[in-house]
JSON list of C-alpha atoms in Angstrom, two decimals:
[
{"chain": "A", "resi": 1, "resn": "VAL", "atom": "CA", "xyz": [137.80, 65.71, 79.25]},
{"chain": "A", "resi": 2, "resn": "THR", "atom": "CA", "xyz": [137.71, 63.92, 82.01]},
{"chain": "A", "resi": 3, "resn": "ASN", "atom": "CA", "xyz": [139.57, 64.15, 85.64]},
{"chain": "A", "resi": 4, "resn": "ILE", "atom": "CA", "xyz": [139.68, 67.40, 85.12]},
{"chain": "A", "resi": 5, "resn": "THR", "atom": "CA", "xyz": [141.17, 69.30, 89.23]},
{"chain": "A", "resi": 6, "resn": "HIS", "atom": "CA", "xyz": [142.76, 73.28, 89.52]},
{"chain": "A", "resi": 7, "resn": "GLN", "atom": "CA", "xyz": [145.73, 72.03, 87.53]},
{"chain": "A", "resi": 8, "resn": "SER", "atom": "CA", "xyz": [145.19, 68.89, 84.94]},
{"chain": "A", "resi": 9, "resn": "ALA", "atom": "CA", "xyz": [143.11, 67.33, 83.12]},
{"chain": "A", "resi": 10, "resn": "THR", "atom": "CA", "xyz": [143.14, 64.26, 80.47]},
{"chain": "A", "resi": 11, "resn": "VAL", "atom": "CA", "xyz": [141.78, 65.04, 77.24]},
{"chain": "A", "resi": 12, "resn": "THR", "atom": "CA", "xyz": [140.87, 61.47, 74.87]},
{"chain": "A", "resi": 13, "resn": "ILE", "atom": "CA", "xyz": [140.13, 62.11, 70.88]},
{"chain": "A", "resi": 14, "resn": "ASP", "atom": "CA", "xyz": [138.36, 59.34, 69.22]},
{"chain": "A", "resi": 15, "resn": "VAL", "atom": "CA", "xyz": [141.17, 59.18, 65.48]},
{"chain": "A", "resi": 16, "resn": "ASN", "atom": "CA", "xyz": [139.92, 57.31, 61.98]},
{"chain": "A", "resi": 17, "resn": "PRO", "atom": "CA", "xyz": [144.12, 57.06, 60.71]},
{"chain": "A", "resi": 18, "resn": "GLY", "atom": "CA", "xyz": [142.26, 56.70, 56.76]},
{"chain": "A", "resi": 19, "resn": "ASN", "atom": "CA", "xyz": [144.28, 52.92, 56.68]},
{"chain": "A", "resi": 20, "resn": "ASP", "atom": "CA", "xyz": [147.80, 54.32, 56.70]},
{"chain": "A", "resi": 21, "resn": "SER", "atom": "CA", "xyz": [150.21, 56.01, 59.13]},
{"chain": "A", "resi": 22, "resn": "THR", "atom": "CA", "xyz": [148.75, 59.41, 61.20]},
{"chain": "A", "resi": 23, "resn": "SER", "atom": "CA", "xyz": [150.60, 61.63, 63.31]},
{"chain": "A", "resi": 24, "resn": "LEU", "atom": "CA", "xyz": [148.67, 63.82, 65.38]},
{"chain": "A", "resi": 25, "resn": "SER", "atom": "CA", "xyz": [149.80, 66.81, 67.14]},
{"chain": "A", "resi": 26, "resn": "PHE", "atom": "CA", "xyz": [148.32, 68.40, 70.08]},
{"chain": "A", "resi": 27, "resn": "THR", "atom": "CA", "xyz": [147.92, 71.96, 71.02]},
{"chain": "A", "resi": 28, "resn": "TYR", "atom": "CA", "xyz": [145.82, 73.73, 73.71]},
{"chain": "A", "resi": 29, "resn": "ALA", "atom": "CA", "xyz": [145.47, 77.75, 74.76]},
{"chain": "A", "resi": 30, "resn": "THR", "atom": "CA", "xyz": [144.64, 80.15, 77.23]},
{"chain": "A", "resi": 31, "resn": "ASP", "atom": "CA", "xyz": [142.83, 81.97, 74.60]},
{"chain": "A", "resi": 32, "resn": "SER", "atom": "CA", "xyz": [140.79, 80.53, 71.23]},
{"chain": "A", "resi": 33, "resn": "ALA", "atom": "CA", "xyz": [143.37, 82.52, 68.42]},
{"chain": "A", "resi": 34, "resn": "PHE", "atom": "CA", "xyz": [145.94, 79.88, 69.65]},
{"chain": "A", "resi": 35, "resn": "THR", "atom": "CA", "xyz": [148.09, 83.14, 70.58]},
{"chain": "A", "resi": 36, "resn": "ASN", "atom": "CA", "xyz": [150.32, 81.23, 73.33]},
{"chain": "A", "resi": 37, "resn": "SER", "atom": "CA", "xyz": [149.85, 77.54, 72.28]},
{"chain": "A", "resi": 38, "resn": "GLN", "atom": "CA", "xyz": [151.62, 75.13, 74.01]},
{"chain": "A", "resi": 39, "resn": "THR", "atom": "CA", "xyz": [151.75, 71.57, 72.86]},
{"chain": "A", "resi": 40, "resn": "ALA", "atom": "CA", "xyz": [151.26, 67.80, 74.67]},
{"chain": "A", "resi": 41, "resn": "ALA", "atom": "CA", "xyz": [151.75, 64.55, 73.13]},
{"chain": "A", "resi": 42, "resn": "VAL", "atom": "CA", "xyz": [149.68, 62.60, 72.29]},
{"chain": "A", "resi": 43, "resn": "ASN", "atom": "CA", "xyz": [149.15, 58.56, 73.27]},
{"chain": "A", "resi": 44, "resn": "PRO", "atom": "CA", "xyz": [149.52, 56.08, 71.42]},
{"chain": "A", "resi": 45, "resn": "ASN", "atom": "CA", "xyz": [150.91, 58.82, 68.05]},
{"chain": "A", "resi": 46, "resn": "PRO", "atom": "CA", "xyz": [151.24, 58.24, 65.36]},
{"chain": "A", "resi": 47, "resn": "VAL", "atom": "CA", "xyz": [147.77, 56.22, 65.50]},
{"chain": "A", "resi": 48, "resn": "SER", "atom": "CA", "xyz": [147.08, 53.34, 62.13]},
{"chain": "A", "resi": 49, "resn": "GLY", "atom": "CA", "xyz": [144.87, 50.79, 61.14]},
{"chain": "A", "resi": 50, "resn": "GLY", "atom": "CA", "xyz": [140.94, 51.91, 59.23]},
{"chain": "A", "resi": 51, "resn": "VAL", "atom": "CA", "xyz": [138.67, 52.26, 62.55]},
{"chain": "A", "resi": 52, "resn": "VAL", "atom": "CA", "xyz": [138.56, 54.83, 65.14]},
{"chain": "A", "resi": 53, "resn": "THR", "atom": "CA", "xyz": [141.64, 55.11, 67.58]},
{"chain": "A", "resi": 54, "resn": "THR", "atom": "CA", "xyz": [140.93, 56.28, 70.58]},
{"chain": "A", "resi": 55, "resn": "ALA", "atom": "CA", "xyz": [143.82, 58.97, 72.37]},
{"chain": "A", "resi": 56, "resn": "THR", "atom": "CA", "xyz": [144.28, 60.39, 75.33]},
{"chain": "A", "resi": 57, "resn": "VAL", "atom": "CA", "xyz": [146.80, 63.93, 76.64]},
{"chain": "A", "resi": 58, "resn": "ASP", "atom": "CA", "xyz": [147.66, 64.32, 80.28]},
{"chain": "A", "resi": 59, "resn": "LEU", "atom": "CA", "xyz": [147.42, 68.15, 80.61]},
{"chain": "A", "resi": 60, "resn": "THR", "atom": "CA", "xyz": [150.00, 68.49, 83.71]},
{"chain": "A", "resi": 61, "resn": "GLY", "atom": "CA", "xyz": [150.45, 72.32, 85.30]},
{"chain": "A", "resi": 62, "resn": "LEU", "atom": "CA", "xyz": [147.84, 74.62, 84.66]},
{"chain": "A", "resi": 63, "resn": "ALA", "atom": "CA", "xyz": [146.20, 77.24, 86.03]},
{"chain": "A", "resi": 64, "resn": "PRO", "atom": "CA", "xyz": [142.99, 76.88, 88.11]},
{"chain": "A", "resi": 65, "resn": "SER", "atom": "CA", "xyz": [140.16, 78.43, 87.66]},
{"chain": "A", "resi": 66, "resn": "THR", "atom": "CA", "xyz": [140.94, 78.86, 83.99]},
{"chain": "A", "resi": 67, "resn": "ARG", "atom": "CA", "xyz": [138.85, 78.02, 80.08]},
{"chain": "A", "resi": 68, "resn": "TYR", "atom": "CA", "xyz": [141.48, 76.09, 78.25]},
{"chain": "A", "resi": 69, "resn": "TYR", "atom": "CA", "xyz": [141.67, 75.68, 74.14]},
{"chain": "A", "resi": 70, "resn": "TYR", "atom": "CA", "xyz": [142.37, 72.59, 72.77]},
{"chain": "A", "resi": 71, "resn": "ARG", "atom": "CA", "xyz": [142.49, 70.83, 68.50]},
{"chain": "A", "resi": 72, "resn": "ILE", "atom": "CA", "xyz": [144.33, 68.10, 67.81]},
{"chain": "A", "resi": 73, "resn": "THR", "atom": "CA", "xyz": [145.75, 67.89, 64.15]},
{"chain": "A", "resi": 74, "resn": "GLY", "atom": "CA", "xyz": [146.18, 64.79, 62.26]},
{"chain": "A", "resi": 75, "resn": "ILE", "atom": "CA", "xyz": [149.14, 64.49, 59.20]},
{"chain": "A", "resi": 76, "resn": "ASN", "atom": "CA", "xyz": [149.49, 61.17, 57.39]},
{"chain": "A", "resi": 77, "resn": "GLN", "atom": "CA", "xyz": [149.92, 60.61, 53.20]},
{"chain": "A", "resi": 78, "resn": "SER", "atom": "CA", "xyz": [146.58, 61.83, 52.01]},
{"chain": "A", "resi": 79, "resn": "GLY", "atom": "CA", "xyz": [146.68, 65.76, 54.02]},
{"chain": "A", "resi": 80, "resn": "THR", "atom": "CA", "xyz": [146.38, 67.33, 57.15]},
{"chain": "A", "resi": 81, "resn": "THR", "atom": "CA", "xyz": [142.48, 67.53, 59.31]},
{"chain": "A", "resi": 82, "resn": "VAL", "atom": "CA", "xyz": [143.18, 69.95, 62.60]},
{"chain": "A", "resi": 83, "resn": "SER", "atom": "CA", "xyz": [139.90, 69.00, 64.69]},
{"chain": "A", "resi": 84, "resn": "ASN", "atom": "CA", "xyz": [136.92, 71.07, 65.99]},
{"chain": "A", "resi": 85, "resn": "VAL", "atom": "CA", "xyz": [137.78, 74.23, 68.93]},
{"chain": "A", "resi": 86, "resn": "GLY", "atom": "CA", "xyz": [137.36, 72.08, 71.78]},
{"chain": "A", "resi": 87, "resn": "MET", "atom": "CA", "xyz": [137.09, 73.67, 75.93]},
{"chain": "A", "resi": 88, "resn": "PHE", "atom": "CA", "xyz": [136.93, 73.18, 79.59]},
{"chain": "A", "resi": 89, "resn": "ASP", "atom": "CA", "xyz": [137.78, 75.43, 82.40]},
{"chain": "A", "resi": 90, "resn": "THR", "atom": "CA", "xyz": [139.47, 74.18, 85.21]},
{"chain": "A", "resi": 91, "resn": "LEU", "atom": "CA", "xyz": [138.13, 73.94, 88.68]},
{"chain": "A", "resi": 92, "resn": "ALA", "atom": "CA", "xyz": [138.98, 76.24, 91.37]},
{"chain": "A", "resi": 93, "resn": "PRO", "atom": "CA", "xyz": [142.23, 74.90, 94.51]},
{"chain": "A", "resi": 94, "resn": "PRO", "atom": "CA", "xyz": [141.10, 72.78, 97.53]},
{"chain": "A", "resi": 95, "resn": "VAL", "atom": "CA", "xyz": [140.60, 75.28, 100.41]},
{"chain": "A", "resi": 96, "resn": "VAL", "atom": "CA", "xyz": [143.30, 74.33, 102.95]},
{"chain": "A", "resi": 97, "resn": "ALA", "atom": "CA", "xyz": [143.45, 76.11, 106.20]},
{"chain": "A", "resi": 98, "resn": "PRO", "atom": "CA", "xyz": [145.11, 78.82, 106.23]},
{"chain": "A", "resi": 99, "resn": "SER", "atom": "CA", "xyz": [148.83, 78.99, 107.97]},
{"chain": "A", "resi": 100, "resn": "ALA", "atom": "CA", "xyz": [150.16, 81.22, 109.87]},
{"chain": "A", "resi": 101, "resn": "PHE", "atom": "CA", "xyz": [153.64, 82.25, 110.77]},
{"chain": "A", "resi": 102, "resn": "VAL", "atom": "CA", "xyz": [155.44, 84.26, 113.38]},
{"chain": "A", "resi": 103, "resn": "SER", "atom": "CA", "xyz": [158.98, 86.86, 112.45]},
{"chain": "A", "resi": 104, "resn": "VAL", "atom": "CA", "xyz": [160.41, 89.05, 115.61]},
{"chain": "A", "resi": 105, "resn": "PRO", "atom": "CA", "xyz": [158.05, 91.72, 116.69]},
{"chain": "A", "resi": 106, "resn": "THR", "atom": "CA", "xyz": [159.70, 95.25, 116.11]},
{"chain": "A", "resi": 107, "resn": "ASN", "atom": "CA", "xyz": [159.63, 99.37, 117.10]},
{"chain": "A", "resi": 108, "resn": "LEU", "atom": "CA", "xyz": [160.22, 97.37, 120.63]},
{"chain": "A", "resi": 109, "resn": "THR", "atom": "CA", "xyz": [160.21, 100.77, 122.65]},
{"chain": "A", "resi": 110, "resn": "ALA", "atom": "CA", "xyz": [159.01, 100.51, 127.16]},
{"chain": "A", "resi": 111, "resn": "TYR", "atom": "CA", "xyz": [156.04, 100.78, 126.21]},
{"chain": "A", "resi": 112, "resn": "SER", "atom": "CA", "xyz": [154.58, 99.65, 122.94]},
{"chain": "A", "resi": 113, "resn": "ALA", "atom": "CA", "xyz": [155.99, 97.38, 119.98]},
{"chain": "A", "resi": 114, "resn": "THR", "atom": "CA", "xyz": [154.67, 96.25, 116.93]},
{"chain": "A", "resi": 115, "resn": "LEU", "atom": "CA", "xyz": [153.78, 91.88, 115.57]},
{"chain": "A", "resi": 116, "resn": "ASN", "atom": "CA", "xyz": [154.62, 90.89, 112.75]},
{"chain": "A", "resi": 117, "resn": "GLY", "atom": "CA", "xyz": [153.97, 88.07, 111.46]},
{"chain": "A", "resi": 118, "resn": "ALA", "atom": "CA", "xyz": [152.46, 86.57, 107.56]},
{"chain": "A", "resi": 119, "resn": "VAL", "atom": "CA", "xyz": [149.89, 84.18, 106.81]},
{"chain": "A", "resi": 120, "resn": "GLN", "atom": "CA", "xyz": [149.04, 81.98, 103.65]},
{"chain": "A", "resi": 121, "resn": "ALA", "atom": "CA", "xyz": [144.76, 82.54, 103.66]},
{"chain": "A", "resi": 122, "resn": "GLY", "atom": "CA", "xyz": [144.77, 79.08, 102.19]},
{"chain": "A", "resi": 123, "resn": "ASN", "atom": "CA", "xyz": [142.41, 79.45, 99.12]},
{"chain": "A", "resi": 124, "resn": "ALA", "atom": "CA", "xyz": [139.62, 80.90, 100.48]},
{"chain": "A", "resi": 125, "resn": "THR", "atom": "CA", "xyz": [139.26, 83.92, 102.49]},
{"chain": "A", "resi": 126, "resn": "ALA", "atom": "CA", "xyz": [140.66, 84.29, 105.60]},
{"chain": "A", "resi": 127, "resn": "ASN", "atom": "CA", "xyz": [140.47, 87.27, 108.72]},
{"chain": "A", "resi": 128, "resn": "VAL", "atom": "CA", "xyz": [143.93, 87.74, 110.40]},
{"chain": "A", "resi": 129, "resn": "SER", "atom": "CA", "xyz": [143.64, 88.39, 114.12]},
{"chain": "A", "resi": 130, "resn": "PHE", "atom": "CA", "xyz": [147.21, 88.37, 116.41]},
{"chain": "A", "resi": 131, "resn": "LEU", "atom": "CA", "xyz": [146.94, 87.42, 120.47]},
{"chain": "A", "resi": 132, "resn": "TYR", "atom": "CA", "xyz": [148.74, 88.58, 122.27]},
{"chain": "A", "resi": 133, "resn": "GLY", "atom": "CA", "xyz": [149.58, 88.18, 126.34]},
{"chain": "A", "resi": 134, "resn": "THR", "atom": "CA", "xyz": [151.01, 88.34, 129.67]},
{"chain": "A", "resi": 135, "resn": "ASP", "atom": "CA", "xyz": [149.49, 84.34, 129.65]},
{"chain": "A", "resi": 136, "resn": "PRO", "atom": "CA", "xyz": [151.86, 81.74, 127.60]},
{"chain": "A", "resi": 137, "resn": "ASP", "atom": "CA", "xyz": [148.64, 79.42, 127.34]},
{"chain": "A", "resi": 138, "resn": "PHE", "atom": "CA", "xyz": [146.03, 82.42, 126.60]},
{"chain": "A", "resi": 139, "resn": "LYS", "atom": "CA", "xyz": [143.96, 81.96, 129.45]},
{"chain": "A", "resi": 140, "resn": "THR", "atom": "CA", "xyz": [144.50, 85.18, 131.11]},
{"chain": "A", "resi": 141, "resn": "ASN", "atom": "CA", "xyz": [145.66, 88.82, 130.33]},
{"chain": "A", "resi": 142, "resn": "THR", "atom": "CA", "xyz": [144.73, 87.74, 126.69]},
{"chain": "A", "resi": 143, "resn": "VAL", "atom": "CA", "xyz": [144.43, 90.27, 123.66]},
{"chain": "A", "resi": 144, "resn": "THR", "atom": "CA", "xyz": [143.14, 90.36, 120.75]},
{"chain": "A", "resi": 145, "resn": "ALA", "atom": "CA", "xyz": [144.10, 92.43, 118.37]},
{"chain": "A", "resi": 146, "resn": "ALA", "atom": "CA", "xyz": [143.58, 93.21, 114.35]},
{"chain": "A", "resi": 147, "resn": "ALA", "atom": "CA", "xyz": [146.57, 92.74, 112.19]},
{"chain": "A", "resi": 148, "resn": "THR", "atom": "CA", "xyz": [146.89, 95.15, 108.61]},
{"chain": "A", "resi": 149, "resn": "PRO", "atom": "CA", "xyz": [145.97, 93.45, 106.08]},
{"chain": "A", "resi": 150, "resn": "PHE", "atom": "CA", "xyz": [143.15, 91.86, 107.87]},
{"chain": "A", "resi": 151, "resn": "SER", "atom": "CA", "xyz": [141.17, 90.02, 105.43]},
{"chain": "A", "resi": 152, "resn": "LEU", "atom": "CA", "xyz": [143.20, 87.33, 103.22]},
{"chain": "A", "resi": 153, "resn": "SER", "atom": "CA", "xyz": [142.52, 85.34, 100.47]},
{"chain": "A", "resi": 154, "resn": "GLY", "atom": "CA", "xyz": [144.10, 82.84, 97.72]},
{"chain": "A", "resi": 155, "resn": "ASN", "atom": "CA", "xyz": [146.79, 81.17, 98.63]},
{"chain": "A", "resi": 156, "resn": "THR", "atom": "CA", "xyz": [150.30, 83.84, 98.41]},
{"chain": "A", "resi": 157, "resn": "LYS", "atom": "CA", "xyz": [152.30, 83.88, 101.63]},
{"chain": "A", "resi": 158, "resn": "THR", "atom": "CA", "xyz": [151.46, 87.69, 102.35]},
{"chain": "A", "resi": 159, "resn": "ASN", "atom": "CA", "xyz": [153.11, 89.67, 105.49]},
{"chain": "A", "resi": 160, "resn": "VAL", "atom": "CA", "xyz": [151.33, 91.49, 108.27]},
{"chain": "A", "resi": 161, "resn": "SER", "atom": "CA", "xyz": [151.08, 93.40, 111.88]},
{"chain": "A", "resi": 162, "resn": "VAL", "atom": "CA", "xyz": [150.03, 95.34, 114.55]},
{"chain": "A", "resi": 163, "resn": "ASN", "atom": "CA", "xyz": [151.24, 97.70, 116.31]},
{"chain": "A", "resi": 164, "resn": "ILE", "atom": "CA", "xyz": [150.36, 97.43, 120.15]},
{"chain": "A", "resi": 165, "resn": "SER", "atom": "CA", "xyz": [150.97, 99.10, 123.45]},
{"chain": "A", "resi": 166, "resn": "PHE", "atom": "CA", "xyz": [150.53, 99.11, 126.84]},
{"chain": "A", "resi": 167, "resn": "PRO", "atom": "CA", "xyz": [150.27, 99.94, 130.19]}
]
């Protein structure tokens, strides 16, 4: 198995068609019993001849940090052969910069407010804080307040907020 990423892999298979046109099928799953298996196209398919032929399977849409099991089946006039089970692990998703999104403040009063936003942690752990104050450049009269939740991981967009008050 080569070219493994967090969402794809290439499986290379050596097949001896036994001097007969042989149809190939490729099955893969996240459990070794192949309970919820999927199939993928094998190239070339069918294969023929009396020598070992190399076939490939390009898998896409895989889940990150997941073990996959696979097997290939060859069928020709002589019968059906199922390979041993192979396995590989996809990589963790790449770490990227976190993304922050500002939302409209709520619960506004003369002396308090709730600051709202959303954050994607970038496939790592990110600590989230709000900066607020009267200076639009955040150089003076600026306060930093920890968001709720404060620590995020993964890359799912998560709503965050902080209640603030001022004299």
